[in-house]
Short mmCIF file of C-alpha atoms in Angstrom, two decimals:
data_model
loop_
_atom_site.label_atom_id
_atom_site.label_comp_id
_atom_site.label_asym_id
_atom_site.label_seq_id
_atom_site.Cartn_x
_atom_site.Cartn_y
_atom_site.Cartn_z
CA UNK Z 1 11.29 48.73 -0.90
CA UNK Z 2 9.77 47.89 2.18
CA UNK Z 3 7.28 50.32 3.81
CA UNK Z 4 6.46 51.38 0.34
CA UNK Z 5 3.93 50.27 -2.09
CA UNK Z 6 3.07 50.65 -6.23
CA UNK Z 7 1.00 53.68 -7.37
CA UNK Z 8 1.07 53.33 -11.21
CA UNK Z 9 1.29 56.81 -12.89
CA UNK Z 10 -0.86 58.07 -15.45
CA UNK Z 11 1.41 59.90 -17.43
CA UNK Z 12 5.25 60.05 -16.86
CA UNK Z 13 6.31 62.57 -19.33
CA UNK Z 14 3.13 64.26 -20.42
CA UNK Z 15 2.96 65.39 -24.37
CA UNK Z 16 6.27 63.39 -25.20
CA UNK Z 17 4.21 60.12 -25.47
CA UNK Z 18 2.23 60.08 -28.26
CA UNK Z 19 -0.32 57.48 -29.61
CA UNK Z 20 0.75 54.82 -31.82
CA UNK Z 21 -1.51 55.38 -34.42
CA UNK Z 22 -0.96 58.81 -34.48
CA UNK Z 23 2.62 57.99 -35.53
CA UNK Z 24 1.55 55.74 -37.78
CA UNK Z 25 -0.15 58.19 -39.55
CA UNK Z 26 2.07 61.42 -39.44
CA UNK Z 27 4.76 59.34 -41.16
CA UNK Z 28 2.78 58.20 -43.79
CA UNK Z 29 1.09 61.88 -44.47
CA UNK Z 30 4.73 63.63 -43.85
CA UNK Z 31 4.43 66.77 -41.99
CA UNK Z 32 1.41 67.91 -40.39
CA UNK Z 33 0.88 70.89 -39.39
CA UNK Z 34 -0.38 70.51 -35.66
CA UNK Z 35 -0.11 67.34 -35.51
CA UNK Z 36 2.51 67.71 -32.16
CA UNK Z 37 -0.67 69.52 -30.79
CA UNK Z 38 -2.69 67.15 -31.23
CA UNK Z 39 -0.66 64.54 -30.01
CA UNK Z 40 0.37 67.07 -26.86
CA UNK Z 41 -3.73 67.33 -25.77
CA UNK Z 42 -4.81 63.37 -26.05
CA UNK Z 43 -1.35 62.15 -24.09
CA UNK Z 44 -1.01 65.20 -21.40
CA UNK Z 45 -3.28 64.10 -18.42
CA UNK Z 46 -2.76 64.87 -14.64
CA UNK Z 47 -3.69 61.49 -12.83
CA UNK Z 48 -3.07 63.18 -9.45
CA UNK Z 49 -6.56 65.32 -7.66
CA UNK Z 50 -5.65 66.77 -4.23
CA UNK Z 51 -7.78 69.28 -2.41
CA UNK Z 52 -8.17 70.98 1.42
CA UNK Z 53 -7.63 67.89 3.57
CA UNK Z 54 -7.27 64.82 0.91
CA UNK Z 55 -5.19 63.34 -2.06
CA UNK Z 56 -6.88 61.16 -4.64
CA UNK Z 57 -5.15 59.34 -7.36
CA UNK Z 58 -5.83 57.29 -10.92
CA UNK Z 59 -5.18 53.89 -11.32
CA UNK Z 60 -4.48 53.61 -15.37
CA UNK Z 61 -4.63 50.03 -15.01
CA UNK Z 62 -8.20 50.13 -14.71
CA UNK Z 63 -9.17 53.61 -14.59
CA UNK Z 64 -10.42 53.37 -10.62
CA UNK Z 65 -9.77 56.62 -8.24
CA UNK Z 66 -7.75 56.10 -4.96
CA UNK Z 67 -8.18 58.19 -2.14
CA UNK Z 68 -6.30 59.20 1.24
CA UNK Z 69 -7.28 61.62 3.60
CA UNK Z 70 -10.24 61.83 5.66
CA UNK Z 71 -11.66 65.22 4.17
CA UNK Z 72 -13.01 63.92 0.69
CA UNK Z 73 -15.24 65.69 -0.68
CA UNK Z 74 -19.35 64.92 -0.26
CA UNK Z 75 -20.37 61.89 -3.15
CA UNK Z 76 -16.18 60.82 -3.29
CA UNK Z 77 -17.93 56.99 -2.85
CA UNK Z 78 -19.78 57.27 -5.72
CA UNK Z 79 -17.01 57.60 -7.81
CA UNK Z 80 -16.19 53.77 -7.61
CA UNK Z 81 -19.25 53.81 -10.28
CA UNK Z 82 -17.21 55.55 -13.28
CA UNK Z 83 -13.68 55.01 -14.60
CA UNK Z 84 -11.37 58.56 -15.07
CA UNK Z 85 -9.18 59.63 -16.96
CA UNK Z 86 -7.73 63.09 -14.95
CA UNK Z 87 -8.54 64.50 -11.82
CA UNK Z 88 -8.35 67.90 -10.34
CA UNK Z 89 -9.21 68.98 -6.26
CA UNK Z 90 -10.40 71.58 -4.44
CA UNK Z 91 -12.01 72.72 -1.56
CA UNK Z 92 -14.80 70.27 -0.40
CA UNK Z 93 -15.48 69.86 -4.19
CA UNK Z 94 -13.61 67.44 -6.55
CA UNK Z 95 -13.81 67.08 -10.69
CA UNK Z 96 -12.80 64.82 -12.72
CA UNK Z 97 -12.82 63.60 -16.56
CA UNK Z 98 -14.32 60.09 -17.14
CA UNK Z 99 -12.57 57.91 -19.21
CA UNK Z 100 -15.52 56.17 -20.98
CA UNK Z 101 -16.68 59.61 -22.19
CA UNK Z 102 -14.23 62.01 -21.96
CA UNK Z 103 -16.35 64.42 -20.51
CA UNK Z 104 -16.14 66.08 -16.95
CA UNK Z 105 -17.93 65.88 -13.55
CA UNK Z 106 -17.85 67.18 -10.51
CA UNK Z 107 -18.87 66.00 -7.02
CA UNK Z 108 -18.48 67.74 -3.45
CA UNK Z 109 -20.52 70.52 -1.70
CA UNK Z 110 -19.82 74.42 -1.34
CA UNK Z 111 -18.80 75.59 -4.46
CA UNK Z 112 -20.97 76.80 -7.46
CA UNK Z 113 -18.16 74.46 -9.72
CA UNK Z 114 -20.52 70.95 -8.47
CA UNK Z 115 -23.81 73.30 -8.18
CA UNK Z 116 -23.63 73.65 -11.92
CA UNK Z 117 -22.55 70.71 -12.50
CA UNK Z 118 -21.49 70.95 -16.12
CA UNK Z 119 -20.98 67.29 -18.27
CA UNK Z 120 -18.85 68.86 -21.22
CA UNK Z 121 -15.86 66.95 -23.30
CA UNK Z 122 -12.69 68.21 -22.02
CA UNK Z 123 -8.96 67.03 -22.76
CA UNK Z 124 -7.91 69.53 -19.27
CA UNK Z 125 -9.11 70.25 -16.30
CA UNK Z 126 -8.63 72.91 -12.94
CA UNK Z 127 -10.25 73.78 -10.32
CA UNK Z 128 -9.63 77.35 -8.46
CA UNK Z 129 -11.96 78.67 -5.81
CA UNK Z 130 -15.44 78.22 -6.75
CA UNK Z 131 -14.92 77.81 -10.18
CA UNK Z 132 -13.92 74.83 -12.47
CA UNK Z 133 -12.32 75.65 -16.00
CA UNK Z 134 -11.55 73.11 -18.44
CA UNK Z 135 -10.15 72.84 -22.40
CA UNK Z 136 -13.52 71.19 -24.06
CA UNK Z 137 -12.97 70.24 -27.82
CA UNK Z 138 -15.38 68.37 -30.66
CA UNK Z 139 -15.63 65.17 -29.05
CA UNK Z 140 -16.70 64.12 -32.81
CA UNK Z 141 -13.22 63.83 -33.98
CA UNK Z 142 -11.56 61.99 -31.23
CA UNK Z 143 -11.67 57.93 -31.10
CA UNK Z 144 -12.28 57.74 -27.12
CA UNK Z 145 -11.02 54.25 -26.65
CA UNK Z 146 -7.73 55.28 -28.94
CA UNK Z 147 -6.87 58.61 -27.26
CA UNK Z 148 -6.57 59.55 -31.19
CA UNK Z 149 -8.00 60.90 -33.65
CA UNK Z 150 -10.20 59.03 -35.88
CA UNK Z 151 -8.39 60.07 -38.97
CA UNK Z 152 -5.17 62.56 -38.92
CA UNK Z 153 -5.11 64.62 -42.23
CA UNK Z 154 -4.31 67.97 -42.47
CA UNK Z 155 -7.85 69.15 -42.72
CA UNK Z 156 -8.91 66.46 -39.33
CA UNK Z 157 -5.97 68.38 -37.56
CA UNK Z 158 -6.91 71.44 -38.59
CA UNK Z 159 -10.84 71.53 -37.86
CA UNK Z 160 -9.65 69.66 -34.37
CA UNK Z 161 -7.17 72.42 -32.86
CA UNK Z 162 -9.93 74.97 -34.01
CA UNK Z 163 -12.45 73.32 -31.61
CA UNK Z 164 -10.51 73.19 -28.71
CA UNK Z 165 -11.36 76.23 -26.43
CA UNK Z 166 -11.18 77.19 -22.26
CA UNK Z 167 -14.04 77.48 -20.76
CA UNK Z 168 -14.71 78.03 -17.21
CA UNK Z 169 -18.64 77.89 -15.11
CA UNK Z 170 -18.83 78.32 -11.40
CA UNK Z 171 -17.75 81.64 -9.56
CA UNK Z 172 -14.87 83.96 -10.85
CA UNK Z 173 -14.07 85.35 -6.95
CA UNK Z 174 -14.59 88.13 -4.69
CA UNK Z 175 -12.34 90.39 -6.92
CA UNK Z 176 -14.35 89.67 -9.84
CA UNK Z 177 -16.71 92.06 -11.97
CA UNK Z 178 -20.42 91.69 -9.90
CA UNK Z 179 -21.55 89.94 -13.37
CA UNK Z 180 -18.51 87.11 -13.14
CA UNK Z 181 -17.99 88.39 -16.87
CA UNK Z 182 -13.90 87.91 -16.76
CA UNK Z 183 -15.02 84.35 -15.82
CA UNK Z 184 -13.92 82.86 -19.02
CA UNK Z 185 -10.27 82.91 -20.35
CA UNK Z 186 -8.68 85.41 -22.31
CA UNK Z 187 -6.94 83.84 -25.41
CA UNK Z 188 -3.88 85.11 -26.73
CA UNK Z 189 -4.69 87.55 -30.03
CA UNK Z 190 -3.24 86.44 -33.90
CA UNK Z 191 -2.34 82.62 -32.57
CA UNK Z 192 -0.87 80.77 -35.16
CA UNK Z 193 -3.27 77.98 -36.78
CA UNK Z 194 -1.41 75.43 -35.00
CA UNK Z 195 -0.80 77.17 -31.74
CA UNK Z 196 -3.86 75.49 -29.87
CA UNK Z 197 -4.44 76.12 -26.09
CA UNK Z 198 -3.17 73.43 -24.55
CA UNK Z 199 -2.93 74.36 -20.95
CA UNK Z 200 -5.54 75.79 -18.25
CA UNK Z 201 -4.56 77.36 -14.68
CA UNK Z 202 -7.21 78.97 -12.17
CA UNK Z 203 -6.30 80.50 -8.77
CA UNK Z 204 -8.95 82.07 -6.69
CA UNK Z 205 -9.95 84.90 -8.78
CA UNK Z 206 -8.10 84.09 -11.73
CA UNK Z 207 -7.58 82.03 -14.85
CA UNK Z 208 -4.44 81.30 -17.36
CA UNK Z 209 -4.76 79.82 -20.62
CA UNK Z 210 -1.04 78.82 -22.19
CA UNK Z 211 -0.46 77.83 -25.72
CA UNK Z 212 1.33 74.74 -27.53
CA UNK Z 213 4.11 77.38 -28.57
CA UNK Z 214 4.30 78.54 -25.18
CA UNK Z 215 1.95 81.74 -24.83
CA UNK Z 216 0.19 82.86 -22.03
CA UNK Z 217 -2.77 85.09 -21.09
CA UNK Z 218 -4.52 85.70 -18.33
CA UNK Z 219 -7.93 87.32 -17.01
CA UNK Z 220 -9.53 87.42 -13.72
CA UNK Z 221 -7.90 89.67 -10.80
CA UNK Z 222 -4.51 88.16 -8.74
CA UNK Z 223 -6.18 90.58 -5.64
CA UNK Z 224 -8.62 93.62 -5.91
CA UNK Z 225 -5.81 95.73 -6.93
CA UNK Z 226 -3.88 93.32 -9.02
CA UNK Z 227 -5.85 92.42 -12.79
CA UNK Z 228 -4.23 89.63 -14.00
CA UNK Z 229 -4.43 90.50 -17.64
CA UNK Z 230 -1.39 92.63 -17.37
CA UNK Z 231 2.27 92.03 -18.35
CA UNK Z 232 3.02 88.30 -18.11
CA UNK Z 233 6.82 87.56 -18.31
CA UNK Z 234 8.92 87.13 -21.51
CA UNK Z 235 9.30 83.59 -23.16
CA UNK Z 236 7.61 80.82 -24.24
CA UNK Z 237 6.63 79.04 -21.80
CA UNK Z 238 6.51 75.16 -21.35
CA UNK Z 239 5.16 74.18 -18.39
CA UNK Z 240 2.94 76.34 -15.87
CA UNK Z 241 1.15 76.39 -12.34
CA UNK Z 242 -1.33 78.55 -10.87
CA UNK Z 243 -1.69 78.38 -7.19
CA UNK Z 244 -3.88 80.78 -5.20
CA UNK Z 245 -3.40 84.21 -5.89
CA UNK Z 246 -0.03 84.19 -8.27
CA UNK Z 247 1.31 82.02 -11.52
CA UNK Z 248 4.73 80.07 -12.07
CA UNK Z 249 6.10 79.00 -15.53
CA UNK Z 250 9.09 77.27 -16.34
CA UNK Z 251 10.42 79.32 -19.75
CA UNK Z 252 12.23 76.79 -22.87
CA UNK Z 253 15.71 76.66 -21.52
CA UNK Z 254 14.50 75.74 -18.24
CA UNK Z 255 14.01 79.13 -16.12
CA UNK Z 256 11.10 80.02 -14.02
CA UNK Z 257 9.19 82.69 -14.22
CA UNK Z 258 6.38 83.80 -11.83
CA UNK Z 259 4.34 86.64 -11.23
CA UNK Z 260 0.47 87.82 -9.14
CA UNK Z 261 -0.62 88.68 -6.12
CA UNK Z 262 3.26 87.63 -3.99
CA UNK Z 263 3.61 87.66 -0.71
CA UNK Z 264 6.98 88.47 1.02
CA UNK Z 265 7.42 84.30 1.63
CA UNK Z 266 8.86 84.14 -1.99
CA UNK Z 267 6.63 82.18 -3.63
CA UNK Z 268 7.05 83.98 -6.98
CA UNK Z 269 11.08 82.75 -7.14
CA UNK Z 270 11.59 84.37 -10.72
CA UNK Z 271 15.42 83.51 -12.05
CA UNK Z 272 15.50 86.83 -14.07
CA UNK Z 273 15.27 89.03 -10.72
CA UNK Z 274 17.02 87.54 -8.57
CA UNK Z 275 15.56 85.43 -5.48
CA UNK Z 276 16.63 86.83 -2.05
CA UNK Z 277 16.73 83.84 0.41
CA UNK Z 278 15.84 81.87 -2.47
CA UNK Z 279 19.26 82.42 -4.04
CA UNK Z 280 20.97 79.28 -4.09
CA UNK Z 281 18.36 77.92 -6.75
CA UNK Z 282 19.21 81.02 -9.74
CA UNK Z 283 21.17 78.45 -11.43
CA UNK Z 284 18.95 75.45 -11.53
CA UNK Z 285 17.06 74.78 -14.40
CA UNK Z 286 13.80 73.36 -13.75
CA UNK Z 287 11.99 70.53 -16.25
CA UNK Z 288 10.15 71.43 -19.23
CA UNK Z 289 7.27 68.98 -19.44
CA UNK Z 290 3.73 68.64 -18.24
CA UNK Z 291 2.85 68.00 -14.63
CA UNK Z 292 6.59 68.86 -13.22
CA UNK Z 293 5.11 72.64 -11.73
CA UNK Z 294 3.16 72.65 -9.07
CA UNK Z 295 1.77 75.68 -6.61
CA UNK Z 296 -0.62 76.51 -3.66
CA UNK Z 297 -1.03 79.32 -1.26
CA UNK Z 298 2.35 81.34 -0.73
CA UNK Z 299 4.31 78.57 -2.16
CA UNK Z 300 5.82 76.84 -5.37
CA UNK Z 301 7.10 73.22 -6.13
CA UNK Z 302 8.98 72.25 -9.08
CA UNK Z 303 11.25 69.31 -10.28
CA UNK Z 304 14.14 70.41 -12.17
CA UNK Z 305 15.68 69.06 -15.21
CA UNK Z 306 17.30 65.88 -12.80
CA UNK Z 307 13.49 65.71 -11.79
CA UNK Z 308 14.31 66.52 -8.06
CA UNK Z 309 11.63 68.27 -6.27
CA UNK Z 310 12.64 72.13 -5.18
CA UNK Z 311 10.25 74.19 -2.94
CA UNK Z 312 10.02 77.69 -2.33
CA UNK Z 313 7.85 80.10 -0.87
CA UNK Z 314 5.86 79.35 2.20
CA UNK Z 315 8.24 77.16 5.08
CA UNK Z 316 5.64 74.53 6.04
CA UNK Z 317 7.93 71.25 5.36
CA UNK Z 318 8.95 70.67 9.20
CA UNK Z 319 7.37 67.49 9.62
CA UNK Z 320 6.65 66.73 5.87
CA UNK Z 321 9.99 67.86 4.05
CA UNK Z 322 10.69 67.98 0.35
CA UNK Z 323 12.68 64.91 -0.80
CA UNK Z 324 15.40 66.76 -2.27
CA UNK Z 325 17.64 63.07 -3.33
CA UNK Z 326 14.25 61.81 -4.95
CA UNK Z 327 13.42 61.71 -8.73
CA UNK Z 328 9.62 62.41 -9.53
CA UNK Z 329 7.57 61.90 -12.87
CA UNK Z 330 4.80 64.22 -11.91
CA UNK Z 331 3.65 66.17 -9.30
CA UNK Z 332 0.57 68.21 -8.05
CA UNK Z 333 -0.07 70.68 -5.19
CA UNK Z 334 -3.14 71.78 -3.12
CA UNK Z 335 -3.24 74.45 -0.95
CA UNK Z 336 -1.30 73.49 1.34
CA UNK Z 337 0.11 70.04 0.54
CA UNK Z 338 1.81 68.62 -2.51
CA UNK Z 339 2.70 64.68 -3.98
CA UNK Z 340 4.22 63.34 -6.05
CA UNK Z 341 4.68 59.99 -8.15
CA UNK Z 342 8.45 58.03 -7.40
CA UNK Z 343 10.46 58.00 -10.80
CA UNK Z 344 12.14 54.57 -9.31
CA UNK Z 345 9.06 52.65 -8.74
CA UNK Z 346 5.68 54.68 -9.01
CA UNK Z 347 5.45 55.23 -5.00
CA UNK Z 348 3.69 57.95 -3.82
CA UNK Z 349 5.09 60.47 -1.58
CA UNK Z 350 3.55 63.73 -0.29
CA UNK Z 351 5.00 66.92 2.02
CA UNK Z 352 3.88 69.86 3.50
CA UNK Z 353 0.72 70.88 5.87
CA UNK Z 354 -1.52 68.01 6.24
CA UNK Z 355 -3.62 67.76 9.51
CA UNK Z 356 -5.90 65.09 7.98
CA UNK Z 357 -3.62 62.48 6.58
CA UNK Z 358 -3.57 63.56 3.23
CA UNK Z 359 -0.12 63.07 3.40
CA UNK Z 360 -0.31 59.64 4.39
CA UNK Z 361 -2.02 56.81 1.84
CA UNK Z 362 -3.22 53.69 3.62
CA UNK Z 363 -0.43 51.16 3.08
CA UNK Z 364 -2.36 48.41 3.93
CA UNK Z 365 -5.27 49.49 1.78
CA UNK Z 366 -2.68 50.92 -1.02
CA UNK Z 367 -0.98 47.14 -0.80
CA UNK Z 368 -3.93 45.74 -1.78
CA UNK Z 369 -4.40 47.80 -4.90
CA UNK Z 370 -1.19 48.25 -6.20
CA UNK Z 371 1.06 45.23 -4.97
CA UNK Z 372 0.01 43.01 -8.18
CA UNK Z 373 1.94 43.00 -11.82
CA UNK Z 374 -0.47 44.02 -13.35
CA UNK Z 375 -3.76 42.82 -12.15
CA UNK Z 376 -7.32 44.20 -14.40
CA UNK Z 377 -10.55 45.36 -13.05
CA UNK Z 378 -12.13 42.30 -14.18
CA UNK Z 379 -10.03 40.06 -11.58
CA UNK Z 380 -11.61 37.71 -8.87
CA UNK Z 381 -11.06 37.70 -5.85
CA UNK Z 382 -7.22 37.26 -4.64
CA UNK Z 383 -6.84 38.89 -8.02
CA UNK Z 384 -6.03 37.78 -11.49
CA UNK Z 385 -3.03 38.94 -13.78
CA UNK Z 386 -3.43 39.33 -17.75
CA UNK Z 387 -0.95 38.53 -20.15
CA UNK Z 388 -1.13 39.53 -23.70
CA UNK Z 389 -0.86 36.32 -26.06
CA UNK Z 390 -1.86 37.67 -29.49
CA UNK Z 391 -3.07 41.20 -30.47
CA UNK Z 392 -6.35 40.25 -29.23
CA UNK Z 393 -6.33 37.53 -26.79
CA UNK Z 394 -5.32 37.63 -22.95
CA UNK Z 395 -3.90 34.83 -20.64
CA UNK Z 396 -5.30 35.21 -17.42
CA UNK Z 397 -3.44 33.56 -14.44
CA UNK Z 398 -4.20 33.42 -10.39
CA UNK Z 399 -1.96 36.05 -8.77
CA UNK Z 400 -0.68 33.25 -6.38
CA UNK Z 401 1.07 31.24 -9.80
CA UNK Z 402 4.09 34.29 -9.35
CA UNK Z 403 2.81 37.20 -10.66
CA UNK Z 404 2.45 39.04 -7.53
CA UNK Z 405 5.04 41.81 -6.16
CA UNK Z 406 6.38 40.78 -1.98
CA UNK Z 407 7.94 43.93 -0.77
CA UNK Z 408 10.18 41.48 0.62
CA UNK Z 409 11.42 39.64 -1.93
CA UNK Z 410 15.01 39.68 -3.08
CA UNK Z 411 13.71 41.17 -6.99
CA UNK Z 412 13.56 45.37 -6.42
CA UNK Z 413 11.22 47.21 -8.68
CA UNK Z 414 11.61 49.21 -11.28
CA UNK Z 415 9.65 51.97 -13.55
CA UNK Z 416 9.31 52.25 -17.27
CA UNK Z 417 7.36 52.80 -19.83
CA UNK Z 418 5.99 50.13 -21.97
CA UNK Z 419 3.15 48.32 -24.04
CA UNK Z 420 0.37 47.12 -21.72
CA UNK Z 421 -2.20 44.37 -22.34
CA UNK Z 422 -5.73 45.41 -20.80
CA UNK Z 423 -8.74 43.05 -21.10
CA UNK Z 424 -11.48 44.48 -23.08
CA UNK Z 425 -14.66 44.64 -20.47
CA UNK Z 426 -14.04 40.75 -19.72
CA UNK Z 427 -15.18 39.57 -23.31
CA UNK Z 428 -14.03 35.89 -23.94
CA UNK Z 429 -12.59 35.45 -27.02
CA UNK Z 430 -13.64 32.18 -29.46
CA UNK Z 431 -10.45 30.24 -28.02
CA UNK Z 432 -11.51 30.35 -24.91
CA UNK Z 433 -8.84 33.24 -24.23
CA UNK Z 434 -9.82 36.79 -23.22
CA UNK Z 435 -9.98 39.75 -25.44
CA UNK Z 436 -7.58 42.48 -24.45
CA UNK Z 437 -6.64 46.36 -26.05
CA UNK Z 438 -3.51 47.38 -25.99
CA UNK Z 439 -2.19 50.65 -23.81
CA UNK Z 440 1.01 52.66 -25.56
CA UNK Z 441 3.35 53.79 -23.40
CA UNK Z 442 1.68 53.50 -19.97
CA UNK Z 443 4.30 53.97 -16.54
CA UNK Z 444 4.59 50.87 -15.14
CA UNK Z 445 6.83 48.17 -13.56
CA UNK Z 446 9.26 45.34 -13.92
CA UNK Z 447 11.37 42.71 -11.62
CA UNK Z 448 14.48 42.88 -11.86
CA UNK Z 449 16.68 40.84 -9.69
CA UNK Z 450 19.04 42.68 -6.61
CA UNK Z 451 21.13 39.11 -6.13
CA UNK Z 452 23.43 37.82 -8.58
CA UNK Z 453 22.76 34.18 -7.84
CA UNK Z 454 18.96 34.80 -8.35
CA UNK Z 455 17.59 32.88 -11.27
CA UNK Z 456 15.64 35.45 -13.75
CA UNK Z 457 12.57 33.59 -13.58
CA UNK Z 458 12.11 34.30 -9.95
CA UNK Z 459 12.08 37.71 -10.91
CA UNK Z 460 8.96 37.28 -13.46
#
């Protein structure tokens, strides 16, 4: 893997990884109704924030934000300060949920989206123009550490979905009502009581709200002659992407749908009309899960069900081209650029229009933050590796004792998903140990040797 370096993702297959307890507690209450809402909001997180000139990513590990790019957004240093838990970029502005509080910020200059600054819980979050929009919820009922709620009845479920609500502060556009009163989202009429919004997606002068079952509606204006509260496509839809002035959807079954403001580029591909030059891909079906849709201006990325990256719309991938023989795990877009997170090994790659290196992550700086298995925030310097022991205690070794990944080595790298020991703020434990919390599910790696007459330990 030489020339390339980790990125851990934050989510790999967003709503299909639920919380332990969660499970726990569904099987012993039977049936819930919601409950797969629930369990889609607290585990469906986008990890990857780009914007007009950078790319920013999470670090689950410990909850840090890693940029490239040289156009960040005004106050990107101050990040460092917090931990996050899901990103989202703009245009000179950034936002972001922190992970310690579950509640959003926003940093950057230009847009009304920082000026307001709004500090709200939120389980989603989108930026589009000058606005920000986000799915806030009653932070009461959710244990933040967990991810979970604190207890999962019928009635906890119940009272939870019915708190969670869009809601959207900043400016609607220039094709918005002078009083910016379509600013917040229209919600689809007679939803079921466990149909929850679970979804949020703002282009310039619009915003799209899409529920658990798959229902969309929309408000704002596409253009100044286009409201986007009219007809949205047939089916329920599982996935969707809202790039500047027009909306994609991947339908259950796997067939995209898209509709706005289109130009004559063809980014609004939509498999039930047919798609001109775009032809070839009317048989493809596309991946059904969170964070596998992606658009910008005049163009649309998606992975399909083999979770290979397909582009239409807009031809800017000269120099940057889609990597058509690569699997993803998620991906996002900006305006004009769009990465993604390796399936293989949690690399990063990015295509499309990028005249400030947003395209291109400092390997050298990248090496340093992602090239250990797995190293915490609390390590010294040289970095220190954690290894669970007991449910509460960690082991923690110096990177140097064999813990540490050589792009050169003989062992390859690999991506799963699996149980992750984190310490707990650095708190020693009484047997000297270190106290650690566990992580369900989290993308990450593991050695595993490319030569036959390789020993497995040399691998670990």
């Amino acid at each position: 893997m030489a020339g390339s370096r980790q990125l851990f993702a934050r989510a790999a297959a967003a709503g299909v990884a639920a919380a332990a307890m969660m499970r726990s507690a569904a099987a012993a209450d039977g049936d819930i109704a919601g409950l797969p809402a629930v369990q889609y909001l607290l585990t469906s997180f986008q990890g990857l924030g780009l914007g007009v000139g950078y790319s920013s990513a999470v670090r689950p590990l410990d909850d840090a934000v890693f940029y490239w790019g040289s156009q960040r957004p005004m106050g990107w240093s101050d990040t460092t300060n917090s931990v996050w838990l899901a990103l989202a970029g703009g245009d000179k502005v950034q936002c972001g949920i922190k992970r310690d509080t579950l509640t959003t910020h926003c940093w950057g200059s230009f847009a009304p989206a920082v000026e307001e600054h709004r500090e709200i819980p939120a389980l989603a979050l989108v930026l589009g123009g000058e606005k920000a929009c986000a799915l806030t919820f009653d932070i009461g009922l959710v244990d933040i550490a967990a991810l979970s709620l604190k207890e999962v009845t019928a009635e906890s479920v119940a009272t939870f979905l019915a708190s969670v609500k869009p809601v959207c502060w900043g400016t609607q556009g220039s094709d918005s009502t002078d009083d910016n009163s379509d600013l917040q989202p229209r919600v689809p009429d007679d939803m079921d009581a466990d149909d929850a919004v679970v979804d949020v997606q703002a282009g310039t002068g619009y915003v799209c709200v899409r529920t658990f079952k798959g229902r969309v509606s929309c408000s704002g204006h596409f253009s100044s002659s286009m409201p986007a509260n009219g007809d949205v496509p047939s089916g329920a839809f599982a996935t969707l992407a809202g790039g500047t002035t027009h909306v994609c959807g991947v339908v259950a079954g796997g067939a995209m749908r898209c509709w706005g403001e289109c130009s004559t580029l063809g980014e609004c591909f939509d498999q039930t009309t047919g798609g001109g030059r775009f032809s070839y891909l009317a048989d493809v079906r596309w991946a059904e899960f969170q964070g596998t849709l992606s658009a910008g201006t005049a163009f649309t990325c998606g992975l399909t069900a083999d979770l290979v990256p397909r582009c239409f719309g807009r031809n800017f991938w000269g120099e940057y081209p889609e990597p058509s023989a690569t699997q993803f795990i998620q991906i996002q877009s900006a305006e004009s650029h769009t990465c993604g997170i390796v399936r293989k090994d949690s690399s990063l790659h990015c295509w499309g229009t990028c005249y400030y290196a947003e395209c291109q992550p400092d390997l050298d700086a990248e090496a340093r933050l992602f090239s250990t298995i797995p190293c915490g925030r609390a390590a010294a310097s040289g970095g220190v590796c954690y290894k669970m022991l007991s449910g509460s205690t960690c082991e923690a070794r110096d990177c140097s004792s064999g813990f540490q990944w050589q792009p050169q080595s003989p062992c390859s790298c690999y991506y799963h998903l699996g149980d992750l020991a984190v310490p707990d703020a650095a708190v020693s434990a009484r047997d000297g140990g270190m106290r650690c919390t566990m992580r369900r599910n989290t993308p990450m790696f593991y050695l595993k040797q490319s030569n036959e007459n390789l020993a497995n330990d040399q691998c670990r």
